[in-house]
Amino acid sequence: MRVLGIETSCDDTGIAIYDSVLGLLSNQLYSQAQLHSHYGGVVPELASRDHTRKIVPLIQAALQESGLNGKDINAVAYTAGPGLIGSLLVGACIGCSLAFSWNVPSIAVHHMEGHLLSPMLEDNPPIFPFIALLVSGGHTQLISAKDFGKYTVLGQSLDDSAGEAFDKTAKLLGLGYPGGPMLSDIAEYGVKNRFVFPRPMTNRPGLDFSFSGLKTCVARTICKNDNSRQTYSDIARAFEDAVVDTLLIKCCRALDQTGFKRLVIAGGVSANRKLRRKITKIIHQRGEKVFYVRPEFCTDNGAMIAYAGMIRLNSKKINSNLRITVYPKWLLSDLPLI
């Protein structure tokens, strides 16, 4: 069985083909980062227009790369939410249209389930049950994953996601967009403990997150100090340390609460080097296992959507019809069980 996956939830156009026996056959990705960098953030209308321009050539490239044509595809999976409604509609319309013309099922995939299952694309995939930290530009969630389709949200950000906090803090420091990787780069040259920022919501029970106050703390620190390159590097390091420690504390708390022994880290921020180093060290010290995905699968991509679509296809519990519907605020708890 082969599934064509389409990802257009925000500003990355991802197309991939996944084979149930051979694995990933093709993975095409186009990033709009350069387009949106002129505005300091994603412009929804421009994002949807760029998806419209790029999606068909990428589908053609994926088919060519894999040596397949439409007759070889058994289902089309597309991101139906959450995300920007205009961007989602581009992928949904193309996905459903292709499925109709090829006479195969169309499968609406939850974007966060795609991230959660992305480590399954690796050679050493995690075994259920596990705790998943999904940390990206739009979401920060801790999820209990007992099996395919059996997910419980244990905690999430009450305001800015970790990725948003990285980008907004980078903007305060005068860095470009997307600012998260740039902030991490200058943080490597920061002096440890010159500045110490709070670890939000770690001194109270629960697994929710809040990063907006941390961003405000950074803004005040910038105003009270000089604007030298070293000072900005020191602030960047203090901010990154605070975010990483907060995520780590909550992950350990979730593992203790559930008794699970495996932790999955996925989403764009999971590519952060310091986050990986520190979580790997602490989780191994605890005698538990941690799983990551390769950097190209951390950000939004079609491979994770194709894989999640394959799981849904194999379960036979798919609702494929001619109705094109997207869910910009689709909750993971509303996802149909497998």
Coordinates of C-alpha atoms in Angstrom, one line a residue:
M1 CA 0.0 0.0 0.0
R2 CA 1.2 3.5 -0.9
V3 CA 0.0 6.8 0.6
L4 CA 0.6 10.2 -0.7
G5 CA 1.0 12.7 2.2
I6 CA 0.3 16.4 1.8
E7 CA 1.2 19.0 4.5
T8 CA 0.2 22.6 4.2
S9 CA -0.8 23.6 7.7
C10 CA 1.3 26.8 7.9
D11 CA 4.3 28.0 5.8
D12 CA 5.9 24.7 4.7
T13 CA 4.6 22.7 1.7
G14 CA 5.4 19.1 2.3
I15 CA 4.7 16.2 -0.1
A16 CA 5.8 12.6 0.5
I17 CA 5.0 9.0 -0.5
Y18 CA 5.1 6.2 2.1
D19 CA 5.1 2.5 1.2
S20 CA 3.8 0.0 3.8
V21 CA 6.7 -2.4 3.0
L22 CA 9.5 -0.2 1.6
G23 CA 9.0 2.8 3.9
L24 CA 9.5 6.4 2.7
L25 CA 9.9 6.5 -1.1
S26 CA 9.9 10.3 -1.6
N27 CA 10.0 13.4 0.6
Q28 CA 9.7 16.9 -1.0
L29 CA 9.7 20.1 1.0
Y30 CA 9.4 23.7 0.2
S31 CA 9.9 26.4 2.9
Q32 CA 8.4 29.8 2.7
A33 CA 10.8 31.2 5.4
Q34 CA 12.5 33.6 3.1
L35 CA 9.2 35.0 1.9
H36 CA 7.9 35.7 5.4
S37 CA 11.2 36.9 6.7
H38 CA 10.5 40.3 5.2
Y39 CA 7.5 40.7 7.5
G40 CA 9.0 39.2 10.7
G41 CA 6.4 36.4 10.8
V42 CA 4.0 34.3 8.7
V43 CA 1.4 36.3 6.6
P44 CA -1.5 33.9 6.2
E45 CA -2.7 35.1 2.8
L46 CA 0.8 35.0 1.3
A47 CA 1.3 31.5 2.8
S48 CA -1.9 30.1 1.1
R49 CA -0.9 31.7 -2.2
D50 CA 2.5 30.2 -2.1
H51 CA 1.1 26.7 -1.3
T52 CA -1.1 27.1 -4.4
R53 CA 1.9 27.9 -6.5
K54 CA 4.2 25.1 -5.2
I55 CA 2.0 22.1 -4.3
V56 CA 1.4 20.6 -7.8
P57 CA 5.1 20.8 -8.9
L58 CA 6.0 19.2 -5.6
I59 CA 3.5 16.4 -6.1
Q60 CA 4.9 15.8 -9.6
A61 CA 8.4 15.8 -8.2
A62 CA 7.5 13.2 -5.5
L63 CA 5.9 10.9 -8.1
Q64 CA 8.9 11.2 -10.3
E65 CA 11.4 10.6 -7.5
S66 CA 9.6 7.4 -6.5
G67 CA 9.1 6.2 -10.1
L68 CA 5.3 6.1 -9.5
N69 CA 2.1 7.5 -11.1
G70 CA -1.4 8.1 -9.8
K71 CA -2.4 4.5 -10.5
D72 CA 0.2 3.3 -8.0
I73 CA -1.2 5.4 -5.1
N74 CA -3.7 3.7 -2.7
A75 CA -4.8 6.7 -0.6
V76 CA -4.2 10.4 -0.3
A77 CA -3.6 11.8 3.3
Y78 CA -3.7 15.6 3.9
T79 CA -3.4 17.8 7.0
A80 CA -6.9 18.9 7.9
G81 CA -5.9 20.8 11.1
P82 CA -5.0 22.5 13.2
G83 CA -3.4 25.3 11.3
L84 CA -4.1 28.4 9.1
I85 CA -7.4 27.9 7.4
G86 CA -6.3 29.2 4.0
S87 CA -3.2 27.0 4.0
L88 CA -5.2 24.0 5.1
L89 CA -7.8 24.4 2.4
V90 CA -5.1 24.3 -0.3
G91 CA -3.9 20.9 0.8
A92 CA -7.4 19.6 1.5
C93 CA -8.7 20.7 -1.9
I94 CA -5.8 19.2 -3.8
G95 CA -5.8 16.0 -1.7
C96 CA -9.5 15.3 -2.0
S97 CA -9.4 16.2 -5.8
L98 CA -6.6 13.7 -6.4
A99 CA -8.3 11.0 -4.3
F100 CA -11.5 11.5 -6.3
S101 CA -9.7 11.4 -9.7
W102 CA -7.6 8.3 -8.7
N103 CA -10.7 6.7 -7.1
V104 CA -8.9 6.1 -3.7
P105 CA -9.7 7.1 -0.2
S106 CA -8.8 10.6 1.1
I107 CA -7.7 10.7 4.7
A108 CA -7.9 13.8 7.0
V109 CA -4.8 13.8 9.3
H110 CA -4.3 15.7 12.5
H111 CA -1.2 17.7 12.3
M112 CA -0.1 17.0 15.8
E113 CA -0.6 13.2 15.4
G114 CA 1.8 13.5 12.5
H115 CA 4.4 15.1 14.7
L116 CA 3.7 12.5 17.5
L117 CA 4.2 9.6 15.1
S118 CA 7.2 11.1 13.2
P119 CA 9.8 9.1 15.3
M120 CA 8.2 5.9 13.7
L121 CA 10.0 6.9 10.5
E122 CA 13.4 6.2 12.1
D123 CA 15.3 2.9 12.2
N124 CA 14.8 2.6 16.0
P125 CA 11.2 3.7 16.6
P126 CA 9.7 4.0 20.1
I127 CA 7.4 1.3 21.4
F128 CA 4.0 2.3 23.0
P129 CA 3.3 3.5 25.6
F130 CA 5.3 6.7 25.8
I131 CA 5.2 10.4 26.8
A132 CA 5.4 12.8 23.8
L133 CA 6.6 16.4 24.1
L134 CA 5.4 18.1 21.0
V135 CA 7.2 21.4 20.9
S136 CA 6.9 23.7 17.8
G137 CA 6.2 27.2 16.7
G138 CA 2.4 26.8 17.2
H139 CA 2.1 24.2 20.0
T140 CA 3.7 23.0 23.2
Q141 CA 2.0 19.8 24.5
L142 CA 2.7 16.9 26.7
I143 CA 0.8 13.8 25.6
S144 CA 0.3 10.3 27.0
A145 CA 0.4 7.9 24.0
K146 CA -0.8 4.4 24.9
D147 CA -1.2 3.2 21.3
F148 CA -2.0 4.4 17.8
G149 CA -4.9 6.8 18.2
K150 CA -5.0 6.5 22.0
Y151 CA -3.7 9.9 23.1
T152 CA -4.4 12.0 26.2
V153 CA -3.2 15.6 26.5
L154 CA -1.6 15.9 29.9
G155 CA -0.5 19.6 29.6
Q156 CA -0.1 22.4 27.1
S157 CA 0.9 26.0 26.8
L158 CA -1.7 28.5 28.2
D159 CA -0.3 31.3 26.0
D160 CA 2.8 31.4 23.7
S161 CA 4.2 28.1 22.6
A162 CA 7.9 27.5 23.2
G163 CA 8.6 28.1 19.5
E164 CA 6.7 31.4 19.5
A165 CA 8.6 32.5 22.6
F166 CA 11.9 31.7 20.8
D167 CA 10.9 33.8 17.7
K168 CA 9.5 36.7 19.7
T169 CA 12.6 36.8 21.9
A170 CA 14.8 36.7 18.9
K171 CA 12.9 39.7 17.5
L172 CA 13.5 41.6 20.7
L173 CA 17.2 40.9 20.2
G174 CA 17.1 42.2 16.7
L175 CA 17.5 38.9 15.0
G176 CA 15.8 37.8 11.8
Y177 CA 13.0 35.4 11.1
P178 CA 12.7 32.5 11.8
G179 CA 14.5 33.6 14.9
G180 CA 14.7 30.5 17.0
P181 CA 17.7 28.9 15.3
M182 CA 19.5 32.3 15.3
L183 CA 18.9 32.8 19.0
S184 CA 20.3 29.4 19.7
D185 CA 23.4 30.2 17.6
I186 CA 24.3 33.3 19.6
A187 CA 23.4 31.6 22.9
E188 CA 26.4 29.3 22.3
Y189 CA 28.6 32.3 23.1
G190 CA 26.7 33.4 26.2
V191 CA 28.1 33.5 29.7
K192 CA 26.4 31.1 31.9
N193 CA 24.4 32.6 34.8
R194 CA 25.1 36.2 34.0
F195 CA 21.4 36.5 33.7
V196 CA 19.0 34.0 35.3
F197 CA 15.3 33.9 34.2
P198 CA 12.4 32.2 35.9
R199 CA 11.3 28.6 35.0
P200 CA 7.6 29.4 34.5
M201 CA 5.0 27.3 36.3
T202 CA 7.5 24.7 37.6
N203 CA 6.9 25.7 41.3
R204 CA 3.3 24.5 41.2
P205 CA 1.7 21.1 40.4
G206 CA 0.5 20.3 36.9
L207 CA 1.9 19.9 33.4
D208 CA 0.8 23.1 31.7
F209 CA 3.2 25.7 30.3
S210 CA 3.4 29.4 30.1
F211 CA 6.1 31.3 28.2
S212 CA 4.7 34.8 27.7
G213 CA 6.0 36.1 31.1
L214 CA 9.5 34.8 30.2
K215 CA 9.4 36.9 27.1
T216 CA 8.4 39.9 29.1
C217 CA 11.3 39.3 31.5
V218 CA 13.7 39.3 28.6
A219 CA 12.3 42.6 27.3
R220 CA 12.9 44.2 30.7
T221 CA 16.4 42.9 30.9
I222 CA 17.2 44.2 27.4
C223 CA 16.0 47.7 28.5
K224 CA 18.2 47.7 31.6
N225 CA 21.5 46.7 29.9
D226 CA 23.7 47.7 27.1
N227 CA 23.1 46.4 23.5
S228 CA 26.5 44.8 23.0
R229 CA 26.8 41.5 21.1
Q230 CA 28.0 39.8 24.3
T231 CA 25.1 41.1 26.4
Y232 CA 22.7 39.8 23.8
S233 CA 24.4 36.5 23.7
D234 CA 24.2 36.3 27.5
I235 CA 20.5 37.1 27.4
A236 CA 19.9 34.5 24.7
R237 CA 21.7 31.9 26.7
A238 CA 19.7 32.7 29.9
F239 CA 16.4 32.5 27.9
E240 CA 17.3 29.2 26.2
D241 CA 18.4 27.7 29.5
A242 CA 15.1 28.7 31.1
V243 CA 13.0 27.2 28.3
V244 CA 15.0 24.0 28.2
D245 CA 14.9 23.5 32.0
T246 CA 11.1 24.2 32.0
L247 CA 10.5 21.6 29.3
L248 CA 12.8 19.1 31.1
I249 CA 11.1 19.5 34.5
K250 CA 7.7 19.0 33.0
C251 CA 8.8 15.9 31.0
C252 CA 10.2 14.3 34.1
R253 CA 7.0 15.1 36.0
A254 CA 4.9 13.5 33.2
L255 CA 7.1 10.4 33.3
D256 CA 6.8 10.1 37.0
Q257 CA 3.0 10.7 36.9
T258 CA 2.4 8.0 34.3
G259 CA 5.1 5.5 35.1
F260 CA 6.1 5.4 31.4
K261 CA 9.8 4.7 30.6
R262 CA 10.0 6.2 27.1
L263 CA 9.9 9.9 26.1
V264 CA 9.5 11.2 22.5
I265 CA 10.5 14.7 21.5
A266 CA 9.1 16.0 18.3
G267 CA 8.3 19.3 16.5
G268 CA 10.4 22.1 15.2
V269 CA 11.9 23.1 18.6
S270 CA 13.0 19.5 19.1
A271 CA 15.9 20.2 16.8
N272 CA 17.4 22.6 19.4
R273 CA 20.8 21.3 20.3
K274 CA 20.8 22.3 24.0
L275 CA 17.4 20.7 24.5
R276 CA 18.6 17.4 23.0
R277 CA 21.8 17.4 25.0
K278 CA 20.2 18.1 28.4
I279 CA 17.1 15.9 28.0
T280 CA 19.3 13.0 26.8
K281 CA 21.6 13.3 29.7
I282 CA 18.9 13.5 32.4
I283 CA 16.6 10.9 30.9
H284 CA 19.5 8.4 30.6
Q285 CA 20.5 9.1 34.2
R286 CA 16.9 8.2 35.2
G287 CA 17.3 4.9 33.4
E288 CA 14.7 5.8 30.8
K289 CA 14.8 6.2 27.0
V290 CA 14.4 9.2 24.8
F291 CA 13.6 9.3 21.1
Y292 CA 14.1 12.1 18.5
V293 CA 13.6 12.4 14.8
R294 CA 16.2 13.6 12.3
P295 CA 16.3 17.4 11.9
E296 CA 14.4 17.3 8.5
F297 CA 11.5 15.6 10.1
C298 CA 11.3 18.0 13.1
T299 CA 9.7 20.8 11.1
D300 CA 6.4 20.3 9.2
N301 CA 6.8 17.7 6.5
G302 CA 4.7 15.4 4.3
A303 CA 6.4 12.2 5.5
M304 CA 4.8 12.3 8.9
I305 CA 1.4 13.0 7.3
A306 CA 1.8 10.1 4.8
Y307 CA 2.8 7.8 7.7
A308 CA -0.1 8.8 9.9
G309 CA -2.4 8.4 6.9
M310 CA -1.1 4.8 6.4
I311 CA -1.9 4.0 10.0
R312 CA -5.4 5.3 9.6
L313 CA -5.8 3.5 6.3
N314 CA -4.7 0.2 7.8
S315 CA -7.2 0.6 10.6
K316 CA -10.1 0.8 8.1
K317 CA -11.5 3.6 10.3
I318 CA -11.4 6.5 7.8
N319 CA -14.2 8.8 6.8
S320 CA -13.5 9.4 3.1
N321 CA -16.1 11.3 1.1
L322 CA -16.3 14.2 -1.3
R323 CA -16.8 16.8 1.5
I324 CA -13.8 19.0 1.9
T325 CA -13.5 20.1 5.5
V326 CA -10.6 21.6 7.5
Y327 CA -10.4 22.2 11.3
P328 CA -8.1 25.2 12.2
K329 CA -8.5 24.5 15.9
W330 CA -8.8 20.7 15.8
L331 CA -8.1 19.3 19.3
L332 CA -6.1 16.1 19.6
S333 CA -8.7 14.8 22.1
D334 CA -11.3 15.0 19.3
L335 CA -9.4 12.7 17.0
P336 CA -11.3 9.5 16.1
L337 CA -9.9 6.4 17.8
I338 CA -8.2 3.7 15.7

